[in-house]
Amino acid sequence: MNEKKKSSLTAWQIICLLVATFFMLVQIFSFSGSLARFPLGSLLRFIPKMAENATLILVPMVFGAVYSKRKVKTTEAVRYWILAVCTLVILYLVYFFRLPGRFNMWKVWGVFFPVLTSTSVLLSGSIFSMLAQPYLYELQSRITEKQNWLLLSALTLVGFATSAGTMMFDYSIYGVYLILYFAWGMFLAKTKINSKAFSLTIFTGIISFFVVLVGVPGFNGVYWYQLLSGRAGSFDSWNRDFLNNPTSPAMFLMVLAVFLIFKKVIVSYTRREMRYFIPVIIFMQAPVTGGLLRSFRFTSSAGLNKFIMIIIMMLVSLLLARLYGKYLNRIRLFRSMIFTADKSQNLAEAVEKAWGGFTAWVIEHRVQLLTWTWFYILSFISFLIESDNLRIQISTASDINAVVFLLGTRFFAIVLTTIFLDAMFTIFYFVTTRYWTSNVLVSVITIGWAVANKVKLNLRGEPIYPTEISEAANFKTLIPMIGTTLLIVVAIALIAVIALDIFLEVKFPIKKKGSWRHRGFWALASLVLFLTPLRFNHDGGIIYHISRGFDNKQSFRNPERDIQINGPVLNFLNYIDLQIMDKPANYSQSTINHLNEKYSKIADEINKTRKNTLKNQTIVFNLSESFVDPYTFPTIKIDSSAPNPVKFIQSMKARSTYGNMLSAGYGGGTANMEWETLTGLNMGMFRTTLTPYVQVVPRYKYYPTIGMNFDYKSAVHPFIGTYYSRVEDYNRFKFNKFAYVGSKYKIIDQRKLGSSSYNSDFTTYANGLKQINDRKGGQFINLISIQNHMPYNNWYPKNEYMGKISGELFKSGAVKEQMATYIKGVQYTDQAVKKFIGQIDKIKKPITVVFYGDHYPSILSQSYTSQYPVQMHSTRYFIYSNKYAREHGAKSKLTKNTNYVNTSDFIAMMLEQTNSKVTPYQALLTEVHKKLPAITINYAGEKGFELINEKGHQVDPKSLTSEQQALLNDYETVQYDMTAGEAYGLKAKGFYR
């Protein structure tokens, strides 16, 4: 890459080079906020943007001046691209190792195609200018100096007049405009400027500087005055920064003055110095540079830290220039690219040669390319098979065309699947040494696996999990579920595939390529690749970040949607090694047996004062979707003229156990709170974010819940029943019945309020009441509503809360409208609850209702949760025992440990209120509820749990007594046993039941 050796740079040239480097690299950081705090800050805060726009003008002019001496070939543009790619590879490697959580394949794509992905408009402008240089050179040589002046001046004025300063220079296409300034540099380098013209230019440049410096904030003030007075049409009605823009003549005149001052030293530089600036340009404008540099902390002073990083980047730029000059030309690929470009007379010939070389390479590697293409298509087909009639549900209320969605947003997830399919092919090819046989095997396995998952989705609402592979041996029970017709179709298809394979191997044989050692190496590498899913869920690991960088982001909340967006292959691999809990040091079957004995004694003590047997009670756990008392929202104010939307529920404070419940979610995670209430286990104990219904419960054939203490247990949900694997999980809970929309059990009294698409809470309670009345004895009912689920799209007519909402967090009109819609929905909930409570009070059997909101609605930005962590994770709950229950031993309310409880506390609280006897496990839950602060997830986003006292304040776990620590350890051990362990507690006699 070196030109012929020339004399070393002078001290003046080196100083100017370093100053220019510093001036460019300082633009990585934003100093507008800091300058705004100085005197005249309203003027100074615009200087960083002026410097950035001046750079976009000056750098092309400098390049134009240096390349004005003679025509250049396409080679120079190729050199720039090579320098850019190499710099980006180094930059992104450092970025990903430093900040692995930000790894993204779209960023990797941008490394090799910096112009296409708009990595740097200045780089794109430089490459475009190099391609245009020969034509500019000829044009400027053919016309007179005066004609050059007039043409360039006219283009500068026309460019400004037609854009009015609206070009933002964020995309590569704007690099074309920078050719104009490159042409200015070429022309000015060869033009003599007399002293009078020089002085006039300098004076004009100074005036232009002050015009921009004063004019920009001036026009900014005019803009805001017009906007606030209602005279401006919209934010984008005009560009108040039109003077501070690379198209601005005022900016050009300012830069022109600078250029002429340094013209002598500029024209003394060579192409070698201009190539040095390519890495500098990349560092200056690459989208990841700022985040990378800010991640380093050397001092407590932000300003000093920035200065140190700029110096480091200057040294890196100098080092790269040395390394590129010495080693880059030794790389065969780059040497070949430069040689090809150098032999071309013009751009058209270079493109023709590049195309010829590319087609020759494609022909040589056609088998590998076609194989990869087929595997990508195969991957894409496997994704489509999991869709619902080529539709994918992206939320509870909307779906989208599967083809558009997958190709538009899941490109790299399909690529990752393709990589695994190719690895499978490589292994088969090494073993069979037959191309078509290996290809057909991969195709059959992929399509077969996709179909098998789709069949299970249709049957059970969930995909195939790794823990279920052993079930394939139970083919006698699987056949009736699948159906003989499908088996016959599969058999016929397999026969056809085998025949096709034989035909292809005989008629179109493809010879083995490479030695057995070569193929063996790649087969071994493929086997290693299949070990990587063992680290997919290890938060913070390099494989974890790479997997997520390929858009393999499993939510574990909606299994059906997960498999639709990740495909059947990745979905299966994501479940191979779930990180649930750290194994307690003392965990063993004997430990669980010991805990059974320990808490059996405590249960005996508790039961001495308990009169009732739980299975004779009717217990309703009522999850009210997104229910929160509106008056508890941070900073909210509801106009006094509007009625209290939760008057009845608030009145329950006087006649029921009542308080705040801590939620493990915000705006979502319903099934997590539901799991906590049914099991008594706690989300805060997990080492990472997961959804137990999807990741934990399927690991066990039977899963203990509060329902196991009843002869009959059921669930009612007036919505789709397949979310969170509820259908299958309720089977594992041994529920006798699950009524949902589309189930064999009819949902009665389906009522939708206003234009909402959800069944109302009146529907929920009508079905709950029906289930209560359908059985004479005791029973357990898990009752889940849906009415107040997002979105909140102004469903309700005559909403008296519209325009009556205010507060610091409710400034946006859209937020106010959503909040008013939500509050109206809550009012309907209040009315439905009032009706339901009145109805159960008339029933002559003991009924206790545990009512709770599962989480906040997703109206306010989740960013506010860091400001109000406990408040925005707190919902209302109450535990109410009807009149008959109170007459037969149940308490009206509990008076201790009732505020800021977790959903996992509800079992213990319900048992105490109903005066029911407890099992050893329930005795443990009772001890946890009474003796420990409420346990919940860490609201700061860190790993581990958080403890909250009755006042809503955080409690340091280190402040717990030794007795509390031991109790917490017992609880954690039992949870590990039923989430990541061997379920020894199910074998311990009487522990759960």
Tab-separated table of N, CA and C in Angstrom, residues 367-490:
chain	number	residue	atom	x	y	z
A	367	VAL	N	-21.531	-25.100	-5.634
A	367	VAL	CA	-22.168	-26.140	-4.818
A	367	VAL	C	-22.361	-25.646	-3.389
A	368	GLN	N	-21.305	-25.056	-2.807
A	368	GLN	CA	-21.413	-24.551	-1.438
A	368	GLN	C	-22.444	-23.431	-1.338
A	369	LEU	N	-22.444	-22.535	-2.339
A	369	LEU	CA	-23.381	-21.419	-2.311
A	369	LEU	C	-24.822	-21.887	-2.461
A	370	LEU	N	-25.048	-22.838	-3.377
A	370	LEU	CA	-26.400	-23.362	-3.563
A	370	LEU	C	-26.865	-24.131	-2.325
A	371	THR	N	-25.921	-24.835	-1.697
A	371	THR	CA	-26.266	-25.561	-0.468
A	371	THR	C	-26.688	-24.589	0.619
A	372	TRP	N	-25.913	-23.527	0.781
A	372	TRP	CA	-26.251	-22.519	1.778
A	372	TRP	C	-27.582	-21.846	1.457
A	373	THR	N	-27.786	-21.553	0.184
A	373	THR	CA	-29.055	-20.931	-0.219
A	373	THR	C	-30.234	-21.837	0.119
A	374	TRP	N	-30.067	-23.142	-0.174
A	374	TRP	CA	-31.144	-24.077	0.124
A	374	TRP	C	-31.402	-24.166	1.627
A	375	PHE	N	-30.332	-24.184	2.407
A	375	PHE	CA	-30.509	-24.266	3.858
A	375	PHE	C	-31.176	-23.002	4.409
A	376	TYR	N	-30.889	-21.853	3.807
A	376	TYR	CA	-31.574	-20.624	4.245
A	376	TYR	C	-33.059	-20.717	3.907
A	377	ILE	N	-33.364	-21.173	2.701
A	377	ILE	CA	-34.771	-21.354	2.323
A	377	ILE	C	-35.434	-22.369	3.241
A	378	LEU	N	-34.712	-23.445	3.535
A	378	LEU	CA	-35.233	-24.482	4.427
A	378	LEU	C	-35.513	-23.906	5.815
A	379	SER	N	-34.594	-23.089	6.317
A	379	SER	CA	-34.791	-22.441	7.611
A	379	SER	C	-36.033	-21.559	7.578
A	380	PHE	N	-36.141	-20.798	6.515
A	380	PHE	CA	-37.282	-19.884	6.375
A	380	PHE	C	-38.601	-20.667	6.335
A	381	ILE	N	-38.608	-21.785	5.623
A	381	ILE	CA	-39.809	-22.620	5.554
A	381	ILE	C	-40.169	-23.145	6.944
A	382	SER	N	-39.153	-23.554	7.706
A	382	SER	CA	-39.421	-24.070	9.053
A	382	SER	C	-40.058	-23.007	9.936
A	383	PHE	N	-39.661	-21.748	9.752
A	383	PHE	CA	-40.288	-20.650	10.478
A	383	PHE	C	-41.747	-20.499	10.057
A	384	LEU	N	-41.976	-20.540	8.743
A	384	LEU	CA	-43.333	-20.345	8.229
A	384	LEU	C	-44.290	-21.439	8.697
A	385	ILE	N	-43.778	-22.651	8.825
A	385	ILE	CA	-44.632	-23.768	9.263
A	385	ILE	C	-45.233	-23.481	10.628
A	386	GLU	N	-44.489	-22.789	11.486
A	386	GLU	CA	-44.975	-22.524	12.840
A	386	GLU	C	-45.975	-21.375	12.892
A	387	SER	N	-46.138	-20.630	11.802
A	387	SER	CA	-47.077	-19.504	11.802
A	387	SER	C	-48.507	-20.011	11.731
A	388	ASP	N	-49.443	-19.125	11.972
A	388	ASP	CA	-50.866	-19.446	11.879
A	388	ASP	C	-51.405	-18.924	10.556
A	389	ASN	N	-51.465	-19.826	9.567
A	389	ASN	CA	-51.936	-19.423	8.236
A	389	ASN	C	-51.168	-18.206	7.722
A	390	LEU	N	-49.830	-18.302	7.863
A	390	LEU	CA	-48.905	-17.253	7.418
A	390	LEU	C	-49.142	-15.929	8.145
A	391	ARG	N	-49.616	-15.990	9.372
A	391	ARG	CA	-49.747	-14.817	10.224
A	391	ARG	C	-49.014	-15.083	11.537
A	392	ILE	N	-48.382	-14.064	12.086
A	392	ILE	CA	-47.695	-14.186	13.366
A	392	ILE	C	-48.271	-13.142	14.304
A	393	GLN	N	-48.682	-13.585	15.482
A	393	GLN	CA	-49.266	-12.673	16.460
A	393	GLN	C	-48.148	-11.960	17.196
A	394	ILE	N	-48.027	-10.653	16.956
A	394	ILE	CA	-46.943	-9.883	17.569
A	394	ILE	C	-47.370	-9.259	18.885
A	395	SER	N	-48.661	-9.259	19.185
A	395	SER	CA	-49.170	-8.808	20.477
A	395	SER	C	-50.506	-9.483	20.704
A	396	THR	N	-51.083	-9.244	21.865
A	396	THR	CA	-52.369	-9.879	22.163
A	396	THR	C	-53.478	-9.342	21.271
A	397	ALA	N	-53.248	-8.185	20.636
A	397	ALA	CA	-54.328	-7.562	19.876
A	397	ALA	C	-54.077	-7.485	18.377
A	398	SER	N	-52.910	-7.884	17.900
A	398	SER	CA	-52.643	-7.740	16.474
A	398	SER	C	-51.697	-8.822	15.977
A	399	ASP	N	-51.823	-9.120	14.686
A	399	ASP	CA	-50.900	-10.046	14.048
A	399	ASP	C	-50.408	-9.424	12.750
A	400	ILE	N	-49.457	-10.109	12.101
A	400	ILE	CA	-48.810	-9.534	10.928
A	400	ILE	C	-48.473	-10.644	9.948
A	401	ASN	N	-48.330	-10.280	8.674
A	401	ASN	CA	-47.959	-11.245	7.653
A	401	ASN	C	-46.610	-11.872	8.002
A	402	ALA	N	-46.549	-13.198	8.028
A	402	ALA	CA	-45.355	-13.909	8.496
A	402	ALA	C	-44.164	-13.680	7.574
A	403	VAL	N	-44.387	-13.676	6.262
A	403	VAL	CA	-43.280	-13.514	5.310
A	403	VAL	C	-42.625	-12.150	5.497
A	404	VAL	N	-43.448	-11.102	5.557
A	404	VAL	CA	-42.929	-9.745	5.731
A	404	VAL	C	-42.201	-9.608	7.063
A	405	PHE	N	-42.815	-10.139	8.121
A	405	PHE	CA	-42.234	-10.017	9.460
A	405	PHE	C	-40.897	-10.742	9.561
A	406	LEU	N	-40.840	-11.976	9.057
A	406	LEU	CA	-39.627	-12.779	9.197
A	406	LEU	C	-38.477	-12.216	8.379
A	407	LEU	N	-38.743	-11.860	7.128
A	407	LEU	CA	-37.677	-11.327	6.283
A	407	LEU	C	-37.268	-9.923	6.719
A	408	GLY	N	-38.220	-9.186	7.278
A	408	GLY	CA	-37.928	-7.815	7.666
A	408	GLY	C	-37.250	-7.685	9.013
A	409	THR	N	-37.562	-8.583	9.960
A	409	THR	CA	-37.042	-8.413	11.320
A	409	THR	C	-36.298	-9.615	11.871
A	410	ARG	N	-36.412	-10.776	11.228
A	410	ARG	CA	-35.815	-11.991	11.785
A	410	ARG	C	-34.753	-12.579	10.847
A	411	PHE	N	-34.155	-11.735	10.015
A	411	PHE	CA	-33.198	-12.197	9.008
A	411	PHE	C	-32.062	-12.993	9.636
A	412	PHE	N	-31.465	-12.455	10.694
A	412	PHE	CA	-30.283	-13.114	11.266
A	412	PHE	C	-30.647	-14.303	12.151
A	413	ALA	N	-31.867	-14.337	12.682
A	413	ALA	CA	-32.306	-15.553	13.381
A	413	ALA	C	-32.400	-16.701	12.388
A	414	ILE	N	-32.856	-16.393	11.165
A	414	ILE	CA	-32.904	-17.411	10.111
A	414	ILE	C	-31.490	-17.796	9.699
A	415	VAL	N	-30.586	-16.820	9.644
A	415	VAL	CA	-29.182	-17.109	9.311
A	415	VAL	C	-28.559	-18.032	10.356
A	416	LEU	N	-28.831	-17.769	11.637
A	416	LEU	CA	-28.276	-18.621	12.694
A	416	LEU	C	-28.809	-20.048	12.567
A	417	THR	N	-30.079	-20.179	12.259
A	417	THR	CA	-30.643	-21.513	12.009
A	417	THR	C	-29.933	-22.172	10.838
A	418	THR	N	-29.669	-21.395	9.795
A	418	THR	CA	-28.953	-21.909	8.618
A	418	THR	C	-27.569	-22.421	9.001
A	419	ILE	N	-26.888	-21.714	9.881
A	419	ILE	CA	-25.557	-22.138	10.337
A	419	ILE	C	-25.637	-23.505	11.020
A	420	PHE	N	-26.647	-23.691	11.859
A	420	PHE	CA	-26.797	-24.983	12.536
A	420	PHE	C	-27.174	-26.086	11.538
A	421	LEU	N	-27.969	-25.769	10.539
A	421	LEU	CA	-28.318	-26.778	9.535
A	421	LEU	C	-27.086	-27.164	8.726
A	422	ASP	N	-26.254	-26.187	8.394
A	422	ASP	CA	-25.034	-26.489	7.653
A	422	ASP	C	-24.084	-27.328	8.498
A	423	ALA	N	-24.046	-27.047	9.809
A	423	ALA	CA	-23.209	-27.859	10.702
A	423	ALA	C	-23.715	-29.296	10.741
A	424	MET	N	-25.017	-29.476	10.764
A	424	MET	CA	-25.602	-30.813	10.735
A	424	MET	C	-25.234	-31.525	9.429
A	425	PHE	N	-25.317	-30.788	8.328
A	425	PHE	CA	-24.951	-31.344	7.018
A	425	PHE	C	-23.488	-31.775	7.003
A	426	THR	N	-22.614	-30.946	7.559
A	426	THR	CA	-21.178	-31.244	7.571
A	426	THR	C	-20.895	-32.545	8.320
A	427	ILE	N	-21.587	-32.757	9.417
A	427	ILE	CA	-21.409	-33.995	10.189
A	427	ILE	C	-21.892	-35.201	9.388
A	428	PHE	N	-23.092	-35.075	8.805
A	428	PHE	CA	-23.632	-36.174	7.997
A	428	PHE	C	-22.730	-36.469	6.795
A	429	TYR	N	-22.200	-35.424	6.172
A	429	TYR	CA	-21.366	-35.581	4.983
A	429	TYR	C	-20.072	-36.316	5.328
A	430	PHE	N	-19.522	-36.010	6.504
A	430	PHE	CA	-18.300	-36.692	6.930
A	430	PHE	C	-18.572	-38.184	7.163
A	431	VAL	N	-19.738	-38.493	7.726
A	431	VAL	CA	-20.074	-39.880	8.053
A	431	VAL	C	-20.471	-40.663	6.809
A	432	THR	N	-21.340	-40.081	5.965
A	432	THR	CA	-21.889	-40.818	4.808
A	432	THR	C	-21.048	-40.673	3.551
A	433	THR	N	-20.297	-39.605	3.451
A	433	THR	CA	-19.527	-39.234	2.240
A	433	THR	C	-20.444	-39.085	1.029
A	434	ARG	N	-21.728	-38.870	1.225
A	434	ARG	CA	-22.697	-38.695	0.135
A	434	ARG	C	-23.366	-37.336	0.286
A	435	TYR	N	-23.207	-36.489	-0.757
A	435	TYR	CA	-23.742	-35.136	-0.698
A	435	TYR	C	-25.265	-35.138	-0.614
A	436	TRP	N	-25.933	-35.801	-1.559
A	436	TRP	CA	-27.399	-35.744	-1.608
A	436	TRP	C	-28.032	-36.427	-0.396
A	437	THR	N	-27.436	-37.505	0.054
A	437	THR	CA	-27.971	-38.188	1.240
A	437	THR	C	-27.903	-37.270	2.459
A	438	SER	N	-26.764	-36.599	2.617
A	438	SER	CA	-26.605	-35.681	3.749
A	438	SER	C	-27.579	-34.516	3.653
A	439	ASN	N	-27.729	-33.978	2.443
A	439	ASN	CA	-28.629	-32.846	2.229
A	439	ASN	C	-30.081	-33.248	2.508
A	440	VAL	N	-30.469	-34.400	2.006
A	440	VAL	CA	-31.841	-34.874	2.200
A	440	VAL	C	-32.110	-35.153	3.678
A	441	LEU	N	-31.136	-35.720	4.376
A	441	LEU	CA	-31.305	-35.979	5.805
A	441	LEU	C	-31.575	-34.680	6.572
A	442	VAL	N	-30.784	-33.656	6.280
A	442	VAL	CA	-30.977	-32.363	6.942
A	442	VAL	C	-32.360	-31.808	6.617
A	443	SER	N	-32.758	-31.912	5.356
A	443	SER	CA	-34.054	-31.368	4.933
A	443	SER	C	-35.207	-32.093	5.615
A	444	VAL	N	-35.125	-33.426	5.647
A	444	VAL	CA	-36.203	-34.216	6.267
A	444	VAL	C	-36.295	-33.931	7.767
A	445	ILE	N	-35.134	-33.885	8.430
A	445	ILE	CA	-35.130	-33.619	9.872
A	445	ILE	C	-35.693	-32.237	10.171
A	446	THR	N	-35.302	-31.237	9.373
A	446	THR	CA	-35.753	-29.859	9.619
A	446	THR	C	-37.259	-29.724	9.425
A	447	ILE	N	-37.750	-30.194	8.277
A	447	ILE	CA	-39.186	-30.084	8.007
A	447	ILE	C	-39.975	-30.962	8.977
A	448	GLY	N	-39.459	-32.172	9.233
A	448	GLY	CA	-40.140	-33.070	10.162
A	448	GLY	C	-40.226	-32.484	11.551
A	449	TRP	N	-39.132	-31.872	11.982
A	449	TRP	CA	-39.119	-31.259	13.310
A	449	TRP	C	-40.092	-30.090	13.372
A	450	ALA	N	-40.133	-29.285	12.313
A	450	ALA	CA	-41.055	-28.149	12.273
A	450	ALA	C	-42.500	-28.625	12.319
A	451	VAL	N	-42.811	-29.658	11.552
A	451	VAL	CA	-44.181	-30.197	11.531
A	451	VAL	C	-44.549	-30.780	12.894
A	452	ALA	N	-43.611	-31.520	13.501
A	452	ALA	CA	-43.873	-32.118	14.817
A	452	ALA	C	-44.179	-31.043	15.853
A	453	ASN	N	-43.424	-29.954	15.813
A	453	ASN	CA	-43.689	-28.850	16.738
A	453	ASN	C	-45.042	-28.210	16.463
A	454	LYS	N	-45.388	-28.079	15.183
A	454	LYS	CA	-46.677	-27.496	14.835
A	454	LYS	C	-47.824	-28.381	15.313
A	455	VAL	N	-47.655	-29.681	15.184
A	455	VAL	CA	-48.682	-30.611	15.663
A	455	VAL	C	-48.879	-30.448	17.165
A	456	LYS	N	-47.766	-30.350	17.909
A	456	LYS	CA	-47.886	-30.192	19.363
A	456	LYS	C	-48.469	-28.823	19.721
A	457	LEU	N	-48.119	-27.813	18.940
A	457	LEU	CA	-48.717	-26.498	19.170
A	457	LEU	C	-50.235	-26.559	19.027
A	458	ASN	N	-50.676	-27.248	17.983
A	458	ASN	CA	-52.116	-27.351	17.754
A	458	ASN	C	-52.811	-28.178	18.837
A	459	LEU	N	-52.092	-29.185	19.350
A	459	LEU	CA	-52.696	-30.065	20.354
A	459	LEU	C	-52.660	-29.461	21.752
A	460	ARG	N	-51.516	-28.834	22.102
A	460	ARG	CA	-51.318	-28.411	23.493
A	460	ARG	C	-50.969	-26.940	23.656
A	461	GLY	N	-50.771	-26.229	22.562
A	461	GLY	CA	-50.431	-24.820	22.673
A	461	GLY	C	-49.000	-24.551	23.076
A	462	GLU	N	-48.101	-25.519	22.905
A	462	GLU	CA	-46.698	-25.332	23.256
A	462	GLU	C	-45.837	-26.191	22.335
A	463	PRO	N	-44.556	-25.822	22.164
A	463	PRO	CA	-43.657	-26.600	21.302
A	463	PRO	C	-43.118	-27.830	22.024
A	464	ILE	N	-42.248	-28.544	21.358
A	464	ILE	CA	-41.589	-29.699	21.966
A	464	ILE	C	-40.391	-29.199	22.776
A	465	TYR	N	-40.323	-29.637	24.025
A	465	TYR	CA	-39.218	-29.249	24.895
A	465	TYR	C	-38.184	-30.374	24.954
A	466	PRO	N	-36.920	-30.029	25.215
A	466	PRO	CA	-35.878	-31.065	25.326
A	466	PRO	C	-36.222	-32.154	26.337
A	467	THR	N	-36.912	-31.774	27.407
A	467	THR	CA	-37.256	-32.754	28.440
A	467	THR	C	-38.255	-33.791	27.934
A	468	GLU	N	-38.852	-33.528	26.758
A	468	GLU	CA	-39.878	-34.430	26.243
A	468	GLU	C	-39.355	-35.386	25.170
A	469	ILE	N	-38.089	-35.286	24.833
A	469	ILE	CA	-37.542	-36.151	23.784
A	469	ILE	C	-37.705	-37.616	24.162
A	470	SER	N	-37.558	-37.890	25.450
A	470	SER	CA	-37.705	-39.282	25.889
A	470	SER	C	-39.107	-39.808	25.636
A	471	GLU	N	-40.087	-38.912	25.477
A	471	GLU	CA	-41.466	-39.341	25.245
A	471	GLU	C	-41.629	-40.006	23.885
A	472	ALA	N	-40.635	-39.822	22.995
A	472	ALA	CA	-40.727	-40.451	21.676
A	472	ALA	C	-40.792	-41.968	21.795
A	473	ALA	N	-40.242	-42.496	22.903
A	473	ALA	CA	-40.286	-43.950	23.118
A	473	ALA	C	-41.716	-44.423	23.391
A	474	ASN	N	-42.564	-43.512	23.860
A	474	ASN	CA	-43.954	-43.883	24.160
A	474	ASN	C	-44.821	-43.717	22.915
A	475	PHE	N	-44.402	-44.343	21.826
A	475	PHE	CA	-45.098	-44.141	20.551
A	475	PHE	C	-46.537	-44.643	20.589
A	476	LYS	N	-46.818	-45.585	21.458
A	476	LYS	CA	-48.182	-46.124	21.517
A	476	LYS	C	-49.175	-45.064	21.998
A	477	THR	N	-48.718	-44.182	22.898
A	477	THR	CA	-49.605	-43.118	23.368
A	477	THR	C	-49.565	-41.905	22.442
A	478	LEU	N	-48.482	-41.754	21.695
A	478	LEU	CA	-48.365	-40.613	20.793
A	478	LEU	C	-49.198	-40.798	19.529
A	479	ILE	N	-49.276	-42.024	19.039
A	479	ILE	CA	-49.983	-42.273	17.781
A	479	ILE	C	-51.442	-41.825	17.839
A	480	PRO	N	-52.195	-42.169	18.886
A	480	PRO	CA	-53.583	-41.709	18.929
A	480	PRO	C	-53.702	-40.179	18.949
A	481	MET	N	-52.714	-39.512	19.568
A	481	MET	CA	-52.744	-38.046	19.624
A	481	MET	C	-52.470	-37.456	18.250
A	482	ILE	N	-51.515	-38.054	17.529
A	482	ILE	CA	-51.142	-37.525	16.223
A	482	ILE	C	-52.174	-37.885	15.165
A	483	GLY	N	-52.648	-39.093	15.225
A	483	GLY	CA	-53.621	-39.539	14.231
A	483	GLY	C	-52.965	-40.409	13.176
A	484	THR	N	-53.636	-41.482	12.799
A	484	THR	CA	-53.064	-42.413	11.820
A	484	THR	C	-52.943	-41.789	10.438
A	485	THR	N	-53.840	-40.850	10.105
A	485	THR	CA	-53.784	-40.215	8.775
A	485	THR	C	-52.471	-39.492	8.577
A	486	LEU	N	-52.076	-38.732	9.589
A	486	LEU	CA	-50.812	-38.001	9.487
A	486	LEU	C	-49.636	-38.966	9.396
A	487	LEU	N	-49.690	-40.076	10.131
A	487	LEU	CA	-48.613	-41.062	10.075
A	487	LEU	C	-48.497	-41.669	8.687
A	488	ILE	N	-49.630	-41.918	8.053
A	488	ILE	CA	-49.614	-42.476	6.693
A	488	ILE	C	-48.990	-41.472	5.727
A	489	VAL	N	-49.363	-40.210	5.870
A	489	VAL	CA	-48.792	-39.156	5.021
A	489	VAL	C	-47.278	-39.075	5.214
A	490	VAL	N	-46.857	-39.151	6.467
A	490	VAL	CA	-45.423	-39.100	6.774
A	490	VAL	C	-44.692	-40.290	6.154
